[in-house]
Amino acid sequence: MRILLTFVLLSIIWSCSLQKNRNNQIEQIKDQLIKKDDIIDGRWPEYTVEGKWKFRKKVNWFSGFTGGELFLMYELTKDEELKRRALIHADSLLNYAGIDYTHDMGFIFLPTCVRAYNETGEEKYKKAALLAAEMLYKRFNTNGNFIRAWGKLGSEKKAGWIIIDTMMNLELLFWTYEVSGDQKYYDVALSHAQTTLKAAIRKDYSSYHVIEFDPETGEVLKKRTHQGFGDESTWARGQAWGVYGFTNSFKRTQDSVFLETAQKMADYYINKLPEDNVPFWDLDLAGEDVLKDASAGAVLASGLFDLAELSNGLLSDKYRNYAKKITQSLLENYTFKSSNRDTEQGLLIHAIYHHHKGWGMDESYPAGDYFFMEALNKYFKLINK
Ligand code: GLY
């Protein structure tokens, strides 16, 4: 009896100290996020140089992420100050919902205006998110059944280019279908996912980053990379966008071909993970001299948490375990807390924004921070269950 009581007591003490440790971790990240928000001060961050944020004049795919991180941290801590700050970010984007130069409307408006609408029910956020979705919808090319990635609407340059990243923006179209009931958004999202699957996913379930179509005939002209090591290699973040994006498409359409694609892409990825489970920046590269892209790990982890929910049996366990392992590894060795510089202004370090251009090399950048927060949220919810 005494042994049993001692065991129960020790278990309670151990679990309390674990909980305290988790709370400390969350508090430290929350403080860093607030510090970052103060530094950003209404500007659009791009990536850090020596740990310090560099800014950009124009709204781009990064512009919704800090607001999104604040909402996610609010969800974890219920600290109203975070919500107040997040809503300022959503408000600052209201006038940009009509921009016509990017496919990244989901990256910008899902974490901010859609989220703000869900939190507050205020029409202004819904209106902005619906307009953003309309601008994305307008980028659909009916000759090739794809959403063009880059360039101003109506411009000729790169009119036929798609990238695997767009899979993540489809969620805005699916959401719009759900709230408006207008089938056209669903159809375009479904069609783009089918085109991406056919053109950008290889037989072994690795992926191309960019596909160039003839915008008039819809014929494939070239398969290539933009941010990966080579045309035939697999860019780590691109493959993560694929895992997460096809998971979302399955969740929304229930078409099992998307589930199978997400699972096989995840399996391909898992086989390429190094010992600490954080990927090198391209899945065809490895070794001591090759940089990691912690942001690819964060996107993958967040996507795997969702994929685990949609998969059955052993596969579900496998994806959940990897999602946890990657998140733990990021938490232990890839945040500002592990840095040997005292200048870090981001959350997740050792990410790469754009290797060929030398932008944000082994630094922080907004997508890395945001998807790290997403993975962290899912991780803490799971282990606190
Ligand atoms: N969506 C652009 C990137 O992943 O860098």
Short mmCIF file of C-alpha atoms and ligand atoms in Angstrom, two decimals:
data_model
loop_
_atom_site.label_atom_id
_atom_site.label_comp_id
_atom_site.label_asym_id
_atom_site.label_seq_id
_atom_site.Cartn_x
_atom_site.Cartn_y
_atom_site.Cartn_z
CA MET A 1 0.00 0.00 0.00
CA ARG A 2 2.79 2.40 1.02
CA ILE A 3 4.69 1.64 -2.21
CA LEU A 4 1.58 2.37 -4.26
CA LEU A 5 0.98 5.70 -2.48
CA THR A 6 4.61 6.74 -2.99
CA PHE A 7 4.34 5.87 -6.68
CA VAL A 8 1.13 7.91 -7.09
CA LEU A 9 2.68 10.86 -5.25
CA LEU A 10 5.84 10.78 -7.37
CA SER A 11 3.74 10.61 -10.56
CA ILE A 12 1.76 13.68 -9.48
CA ILE A 13 4.97 15.61 -8.65
CA TRP A 14 6.49 14.60 -11.99
CA SER A 15 3.43 15.60 -13.98
CA CYS A 16 3.21 18.97 -12.14
CA SER A 17 6.83 19.74 -12.89
CA LEU A 18 6.32 18.80 -16.57
CA GLN A 19 3.31 21.14 -16.71
CA LYS A 20 5.33 23.92 -15.08
CA ASN A 21 8.10 23.42 -17.60
CA ARG A 22 5.61 23.62 -20.50
CA ASN A 23 4.05 26.76 -19.08
CA ASN A 24 7.51 28.32 -18.79
CA GLN A 25 8.25 27.46 -22.40
CA ILE A 26 4.99 29.03 -23.55
CA GLU A 27 5.58 32.15 -21.44
CA GLN A 28 9.06 32.64 -22.89
CA ILE A 29 7.77 32.33 -26.45
CA LYS A 30 4.89 34.67 -25.66
CA ASP A 31 7.31 37.31 -24.35
CA GLN A 32 9.44 36.99 -27.48
CA LEU A 33 6.36 37.29 -29.69
CA ILE A 34 5.26 40.48 -27.95
CA LYS A 35 8.81 41.85 -28.26
CA LYS A 36 8.74 41.00 -31.96
CA ASP A 37 5.36 42.68 -32.44
CA ASP A 38 6.69 45.84 -30.76
CA ILE A 39 9.74 45.84 -33.03
CA ILE A 40 7.65 45.29 -36.17
CA ASP A 41 5.41 48.20 -35.14
CA GLY A 42 2.98 48.02 -38.10
CA ARG A 43 5.62 47.32 -40.78
CA TRP A 44 5.80 44.21 -43.02
CA PRO A 45 8.66 41.94 -41.89
CA GLU A 46 10.53 39.88 -44.47
CA TYR A 47 13.42 37.98 -42.84
CA THR A 48 16.09 38.58 -40.24
CA VAL A 49 19.70 39.53 -40.86
CA GLU A 50 21.94 38.58 -37.96
CA GLY A 51 18.71 38.02 -36.03
CA LYS A 52 17.20 41.46 -36.74
CA TRP A 53 14.09 42.02 -38.88
CA LYS A 54 14.35 43.53 -42.31
CA PHE A 55 11.18 45.08 -43.74
CA ARG A 56 9.41 45.33 -47.07
CA LYS A 57 7.25 48.13 -48.48
CA LYS A 58 4.58 46.06 -50.20
CA VAL A 59 2.13 43.60 -48.63
CA ASN A 60 3.25 40.09 -49.55
CA TRP A 61 2.70 36.49 -48.46
CA PHE A 62 4.31 37.15 -45.09
CA SER A 63 2.02 39.98 -44.07
CA GLY A 64 -0.57 37.92 -42.18
CA PHE A 65 1.74 35.71 -40.20
CA THR A 66 2.55 37.83 -37.15
CA GLY A 67 -1.16 38.47 -36.62
CA GLY A 68 -1.73 34.74 -36.99
CA GLU A 69 0.94 33.93 -34.41
CA LEU A 70 -0.71 36.33 -31.95
CA PHE A 71 -4.08 34.61 -32.45
CA LEU A 72 -2.46 31.19 -31.94
CA MET A 73 -0.72 32.37 -28.79
CA TYR A 74 -4.03 33.83 -27.58
CA GLU A 75 -5.60 30.43 -28.11
CA LEU A 76 -2.89 28.82 -25.97
CA THR A 77 -2.80 31.38 -23.16
CA LYS A 78 -6.18 33.17 -23.29
CA ASP A 79 -4.26 36.41 -22.68
CA GLU A 80 -6.53 39.16 -24.10
CA GLU A 81 -3.56 41.40 -24.89
CA LEU A 82 -2.56 38.94 -27.63
CA LYS A 83 -6.01 39.06 -29.18
CA ARG A 84 -5.97 42.85 -29.06
CA ARG A 85 -2.67 42.88 -30.94
CA ALA A 86 -3.82 40.22 -33.42
CA LEU A 87 -6.90 42.28 -34.31
CA ILE A 88 -4.69 45.29 -35.07
CA HIS A 89 -2.90 43.10 -37.64
CA ALA A 90 -6.20 41.97 -39.15
CA ASP A 91 -7.39 45.61 -39.33
CA SER A 92 -4.18 46.66 -41.04
CA LEU A 93 -4.90 44.20 -43.88
CA LEU A 94 -8.52 45.16 -44.55
CA ASN A 95 -7.58 47.58 -47.31
CA TYR A 96 -5.35 45.07 -49.09
CA ALA A 97 -7.90 42.35 -49.80
CA GLY A 98 -8.20 43.51 -53.41
CA ILE A 99 -4.52 43.14 -54.33
CA ASP A 100 -4.09 41.50 -57.73
CA TYR A 101 -0.45 40.46 -57.81
CA THR A 102 -0.30 37.24 -55.79
CA HIS A 103 -1.85 33.81 -55.26
CA ASP A 104 -0.93 34.04 -51.57
CA MET A 105 -4.31 35.38 -50.48
CA GLY A 106 -4.78 32.36 -48.19
CA PHE A 107 -1.42 32.81 -46.46
CA ILE A 108 -2.28 36.47 -45.83
CA PHE A 109 -5.98 36.40 -44.99
CA LEU A 110 -6.65 33.01 -43.35
CA PRO A 111 -4.56 33.65 -40.22
CA THR A 112 -5.82 37.23 -39.90
CA CYS A 113 -9.21 38.26 -41.33
CA VAL A 114 -10.80 34.78 -41.38
CA ARG A 115 -9.55 34.20 -37.86
CA ALA A 116 -10.68 37.66 -36.73
CA TYR A 117 -14.13 37.00 -38.20
CA ASN A 118 -14.35 33.70 -36.32
CA GLU A 119 -13.30 35.42 -33.09
CA THR A 120 -15.47 38.53 -33.33
CA GLY A 121 -18.20 37.88 -35.90
CA GLU A 122 -17.51 41.35 -37.34
CA GLU A 123 -18.62 41.72 -40.95
CA LYS A 124 -15.62 43.84 -42.00
CA TYR A 125 -13.32 40.81 -41.61
CA LYS A 126 -15.66 38.51 -43.52
CA LYS A 127 -16.00 41.07 -46.32
CA ALA A 128 -12.21 41.39 -46.65
CA ALA A 129 -11.68 37.62 -46.63
CA LEU A 130 -14.38 37.12 -49.28
CA LEU A 131 -12.82 39.78 -51.50
CA ALA A 132 -9.39 38.16 -51.05
CA ALA A 133 -10.91 34.83 -52.13
CA GLU A 134 -12.48 36.48 -55.18
CA MET A 135 -9.06 37.84 -56.19
CA LEU A 136 -7.62 34.35 -55.86
CA TYR A 137 -10.51 32.87 -57.82
CA LYS A 138 -9.83 35.33 -60.65
CA ARG A 139 -6.37 33.82 -61.10
CA PHE A 140 -7.85 30.55 -62.33
CA ASN A 141 -6.93 29.62 -65.88
CA THR A 142 -9.70 27.59 -67.53
CA ASN A 143 -7.43 26.40 -70.37
CA GLY A 144 -5.20 24.47 -68.01
CA ASN A 145 -7.38 24.26 -64.87
CA PHE A 146 -4.86 25.92 -62.59
CA ILE A 147 -4.43 29.02 -60.45
CA ARG A 148 -1.52 31.10 -61.65
CA ALA A 149 1.02 31.75 -58.91
CA TRP A 150 2.86 34.89 -59.76
CA GLY A 151 2.39 38.17 -61.61
CA LYS A 152 -0.31 40.78 -61.83
CA LEU A 153 -3.71 39.58 -63.03
CA GLY A 154 -3.90 39.85 -66.81
CA SER A 155 -0.12 40.23 -67.29
CA GLU A 156 1.59 37.83 -69.69
CA LYS A 157 4.82 37.13 -67.85
CA LYS A 158 4.61 33.79 -65.96
CA ALA A 159 0.88 33.61 -66.74
CA GLY A 160 1.10 29.81 -66.98
CA TRP A 161 3.24 29.12 -63.91
CA ILE A 162 1.97 27.19 -60.93
CA ILE A 163 3.84 26.33 -57.75
CA ILE A 164 3.24 23.65 -55.16
CA ASP A 165 2.90 26.33 -52.45
CA THR A 166 -0.54 27.30 -53.84
CA MET A 167 -1.96 24.10 -52.37
CA MET A 168 -1.95 25.98 -49.04
CA ASN A 169 -4.00 28.89 -50.41
CA LEU A 170 -6.88 26.66 -51.56
CA GLU A 171 -8.15 26.62 -48.00
CA LEU A 172 -9.39 30.22 -48.48
CA LEU A 173 -11.50 29.08 -51.45
CA PHE A 174 -12.89 26.11 -49.53
CA TRP A 175 -13.73 28.40 -46.61
CA THR A 176 -15.45 30.83 -48.96
CA TYR A 177 -17.53 28.03 -50.44
CA GLU A 178 -18.54 27.06 -46.91
CA VAL A 179 -19.63 30.57 -45.86
CA SER A 180 -21.10 31.76 -49.17
CA GLY A 181 -22.47 28.50 -50.56
CA ASP A 182 -21.13 29.51 -53.98
CA GLN A 183 -19.94 26.32 -55.70
CA LYS A 184 -17.49 28.11 -58.00
CA TYR A 185 -14.91 28.49 -55.22
CA TYR A 186 -15.04 24.79 -54.38
CA ASP A 187 -14.78 23.79 -58.04
CA VAL A 188 -11.74 25.94 -58.70
CA ALA A 189 -9.95 24.72 -55.55
CA LEU A 190 -10.69 21.10 -56.41
CA SER A 191 -9.61 21.56 -59.99
CA HIS A 192 -6.32 23.22 -59.03
CA ALA A 193 -5.55 20.42 -56.55
CA GLN A 194 -6.20 17.81 -59.27
CA THR A 195 -3.93 19.67 -61.72
CA THR A 196 -1.15 19.98 -59.14
CA LEU A 197 -1.39 16.28 -58.33
CA LYS A 198 -1.15 15.33 -61.98
CA ALA A 199 1.64 17.74 -62.94
CA ALA A 200 3.79 18.37 -59.87
CA ILE A 201 3.85 15.06 -57.98
CA ARG A 202 6.31 12.46 -59.23
CA LYS A 203 5.68 8.70 -59.28
CA ASP A 204 7.67 8.27 -56.06
CA TYR A 205 5.61 11.06 -54.43
CA SER A 206 8.43 13.58 -54.33
CA SER A 207 7.52 16.92 -55.91
CA TYR A 208 8.44 19.56 -58.43
CA HIS A 209 8.30 23.13 -57.20
CA VAL A 210 7.19 24.89 -60.40
CA ILE A 211 5.24 23.77 -63.46
CA GLU A 212 5.12 26.01 -66.50
CA PHE A 213 1.97 25.61 -68.59
CA ASP A 214 1.15 27.21 -71.89
CA PRO A 215 -1.55 29.61 -70.69
CA GLU A 216 -3.41 29.35 -74.02
CA THR A 217 -3.44 25.58 -74.53
CA GLY A 218 -2.93 24.34 -70.97
CA GLU A 219 -0.08 22.10 -72.16
CA VAL A 220 2.84 21.46 -69.75
CA LEU A 221 5.97 23.19 -71.07
CA LYS A 222 8.50 22.66 -68.31
CA LYS A 223 8.89 21.26 -64.81
CA ARG A 224 11.42 23.09 -62.69
CA THR A 225 12.41 24.57 -59.36
CA HIS A 226 12.56 28.09 -58.05
CA GLN A 227 13.73 27.67 -54.47
CA GLY A 228 14.99 24.09 -54.47
CA PHE A 229 18.47 22.78 -55.28
CA GLY A 230 17.65 21.63 -58.82
CA ASP A 231 14.79 21.04 -61.23
CA GLU A 232 14.73 17.32 -60.45
CA SER A 233 15.36 17.61 -56.72
CA THR A 234 12.73 18.05 -54.00
CA TRP A 235 12.69 21.37 -52.19
CA ALA A 236 12.04 20.59 -48.51
CA ARG A 237 9.49 23.32 -47.92
CA GLY A 238 7.72 22.58 -51.18
CA GLN A 239 7.23 18.94 -50.20
CA ALA A 240 5.89 20.14 -46.82
CA TRP A 241 3.42 22.48 -48.56
CA GLY A 242 2.31 19.42 -50.54
CA VAL A 243 1.79 17.19 -47.48
CA TYR A 244 -0.18 19.88 -45.68
CA GLY A 245 -2.03 21.14 -48.78
CA PHE A 246 -3.24 17.71 -49.94
CA THR A 247 -4.27 16.94 -46.34
CA ASN A 248 -6.46 20.07 -46.42
CA SER A 249 -7.87 19.13 -49.82
CA PHE A 250 -8.84 15.70 -48.52
CA LYS A 251 -10.42 17.20 -45.42
CA ARG A 252 -12.54 19.51 -47.59
CA THR A 253 -13.47 17.16 -50.45
CA GLN A 254 -13.24 13.67 -48.89
CA ASP A 255 -11.64 12.51 -52.15
CA SER A 256 -9.39 9.64 -51.06
CA VAL A 257 -6.87 10.33 -53.81
CA PHE A 258 -5.81 13.45 -51.87
CA LEU A 259 -5.45 11.49 -48.63
CA GLU A 260 -3.32 8.88 -50.37
CA THR A 261 -1.18 11.63 -51.93
CA ALA A 262 -0.65 13.40 -48.60
CA GLN A 263 0.26 10.09 -46.94
CA LYS A 264 2.68 8.98 -49.64
CA MET A 265 4.29 12.44 -49.74
CA ALA A 266 4.63 12.28 -45.95
CA ASP A 267 6.19 8.81 -46.14
CA TYR A 268 8.67 10.05 -48.73
CA TYR A 269 9.54 12.94 -46.42
CA ILE A 270 9.91 10.85 -43.29
CA ASN A 271 12.39 8.57 -45.07
CA LYS A 272 14.53 11.61 -45.80
CA LEU A 273 14.54 13.11 -42.31
CA PRO A 274 17.94 13.27 -40.60
CA GLU A 275 18.59 12.13 -37.06
CA ASP A 276 17.12 15.18 -35.33
CA ASN A 277 14.02 15.06 -37.59
CA VAL A 278 14.51 18.62 -38.93
CA PRO A 279 15.01 18.51 -42.72
CA PHE A 280 17.87 19.82 -44.79
CA TRP A 281 16.67 22.64 -47.07
CA ASP A 282 16.41 20.27 -50.03
CA LEU A 283 15.55 16.60 -49.58
CA ASP A 284 18.20 15.56 -52.11
CA LEU A 285 20.95 17.11 -50.01
CA ALA A 286 22.48 15.97 -46.74
CA GLY A 287 25.68 16.38 -44.77
CA GLU A 288 27.48 18.60 -42.31
CA ASP A 289 27.88 21.49 -44.73
CA VAL A 290 24.24 21.54 -45.80
CA LEU A 291 21.90 23.96 -44.03
CA LYS A 292 18.68 22.86 -42.38
CA ASP A 293 15.37 24.60 -43.07
CA ALA A 294 13.60 24.58 -39.72
CA SER A 295 10.58 26.24 -41.32
CA ALA A 296 10.08 23.21 -43.59
CA GLY A 297 10.11 21.10 -40.42
CA ALA A 298 7.48 23.37 -38.85
CA VAL A 299 5.16 23.20 -41.88
CA LEU A 300 5.60 19.43 -42.06
CA ALA A 301 4.92 18.96 -38.34
CA SER A 302 1.76 21.07 -38.45
CA GLY A 303 0.52 19.21 -41.54
CA LEU A 304 1.33 15.81 -40.00
CA PHE A 305 -0.71 16.58 -36.88
CA ASP A 306 -3.74 17.07 -39.17
CA LEU A 307 -2.88 14.12 -41.40
CA ALA A 308 -2.75 11.91 -38.29
CA GLU A 309 -6.30 12.96 -37.43
CA LEU A 310 -7.52 11.94 -40.88
CA SER A 311 -5.58 8.66 -41.12
CA ASN A 312 -6.35 5.33 -39.49
CA GLY A 313 -4.52 2.88 -37.24
CA LEU A 314 -0.76 2.56 -37.54
CA LEU A 315 -0.46 5.32 -40.12
CA SER A 316 -2.23 7.74 -37.81
CA ASP A 317 0.16 6.84 -34.96
CA LYS A 318 3.16 7.18 -37.25
CA TYR A 319 2.25 10.70 -38.43
CA ARG A 320 1.36 11.88 -34.92
CA ASN A 321 4.65 10.52 -33.54
CA TYR A 322 6.67 12.26 -36.22
CA ALA A 323 4.74 15.50 -35.78
CA LYS A 324 5.57 15.36 -32.07
CA LYS A 325 9.19 14.43 -32.61
CA ILE A 326 9.76 17.26 -35.09
CA THR A 327 8.04 19.81 -32.84
CA GLN A 328 10.07 18.67 -29.81
CA SER A 329 13.27 18.94 -31.82
CA LEU A 330 12.36 22.46 -33.00
CA LEU A 331 11.46 23.46 -29.46
CA GLU A 332 14.72 22.12 -28.06
CA ASN A 333 17.24 23.34 -30.61
CA TYR A 334 15.72 25.69 -33.16
CA THR A 335 14.25 28.64 -31.29
CA PHE A 336 15.66 32.02 -30.25
CA LYS A 337 16.37 30.44 -26.85
CA SER A 338 19.02 28.14 -28.32
CA SER A 339 20.78 30.87 -30.26
CA ASN A 340 24.35 31.87 -29.51
CA ARG A 341 23.51 35.46 -30.55
CA ASP A 342 21.68 37.83 -28.25
CA THR A 343 20.07 39.66 -31.17
CA GLU A 344 17.31 37.20 -32.15
CA GLN A 345 14.01 38.95 -32.90
CA GLY A 346 12.18 35.95 -34.40
CA LEU A 347 10.83 32.77 -32.81
CA LEU A 348 12.19 29.99 -35.02
CA ILE A 349 15.83 30.23 -36.10
CA HIS A 350 17.85 28.15 -38.62
CA ALA A 351 15.25 28.59 -41.35
CA ILE A 352 15.91 29.46 -44.98
CA TYR A 353 13.68 31.78 -46.93
CA HIS A 354 15.33 31.76 -50.36
CA HIS A 355 18.61 29.92 -50.80
CA HIS A 356 19.41 30.98 -54.38
CA LYS A 357 18.90 34.63 -53.59
CA GLY A 358 20.70 34.35 -50.26
CA TRP A 359 17.69 35.75 -48.42
CA GLY A 360 17.10 34.71 -44.83
CA MET A 361 19.83 32.09 -44.79
CA ASP A 362 19.94 30.25 -41.47
CA GLU A 363 17.74 33.00 -40.00
CA SER A 364 14.13 33.65 -38.97
CA TYR A 365 11.36 34.65 -41.34
CA PRO A 366 7.61 35.06 -40.83
CA ALA A 367 6.36 31.77 -42.31
CA GLY A 368 8.84 29.84 -40.15
CA ASP A 369 7.60 31.60 -37.02
CA TYR A 370 3.93 31.15 -37.95
CA PHE A 371 4.02 27.44 -38.78
CA PHE A 372 6.16 26.81 -35.71
CA MET A 373 3.39 28.42 -33.64
CA GLU A 374 0.81 26.24 -35.42
CA ALA A 375 2.79 23.06 -34.71
CA LEU A 376 3.35 24.15 -31.12
CA ASN A 377 -0.36 24.79 -30.61
CA LYS A 378 -1.29 21.36 -31.89
CA TYR A 379 1.52 19.78 -29.86
CA PHE A 380 0.57 21.39 -26.54
CA LYS A 381 -3.12 20.66 -27.06
CA LEU A 382 -2.30 17.02 -27.64
CA ILE A 383 -0.01 16.50 -24.69
CA ASN A 384 -2.28 18.46 -22.32
CA LYS A 385 -5.31 16.33 -23.24
N1 GLY B 1 5.58 30.36 -50.55
C1 GLY B 1 6.93 30.76 -50.75
C2 GLY B 1 7.89 30.01 -49.92
O1 GLY B 1 7.61 28.97 -49.35
O2 GLY B 1 9.02 30.47 -49.85
#
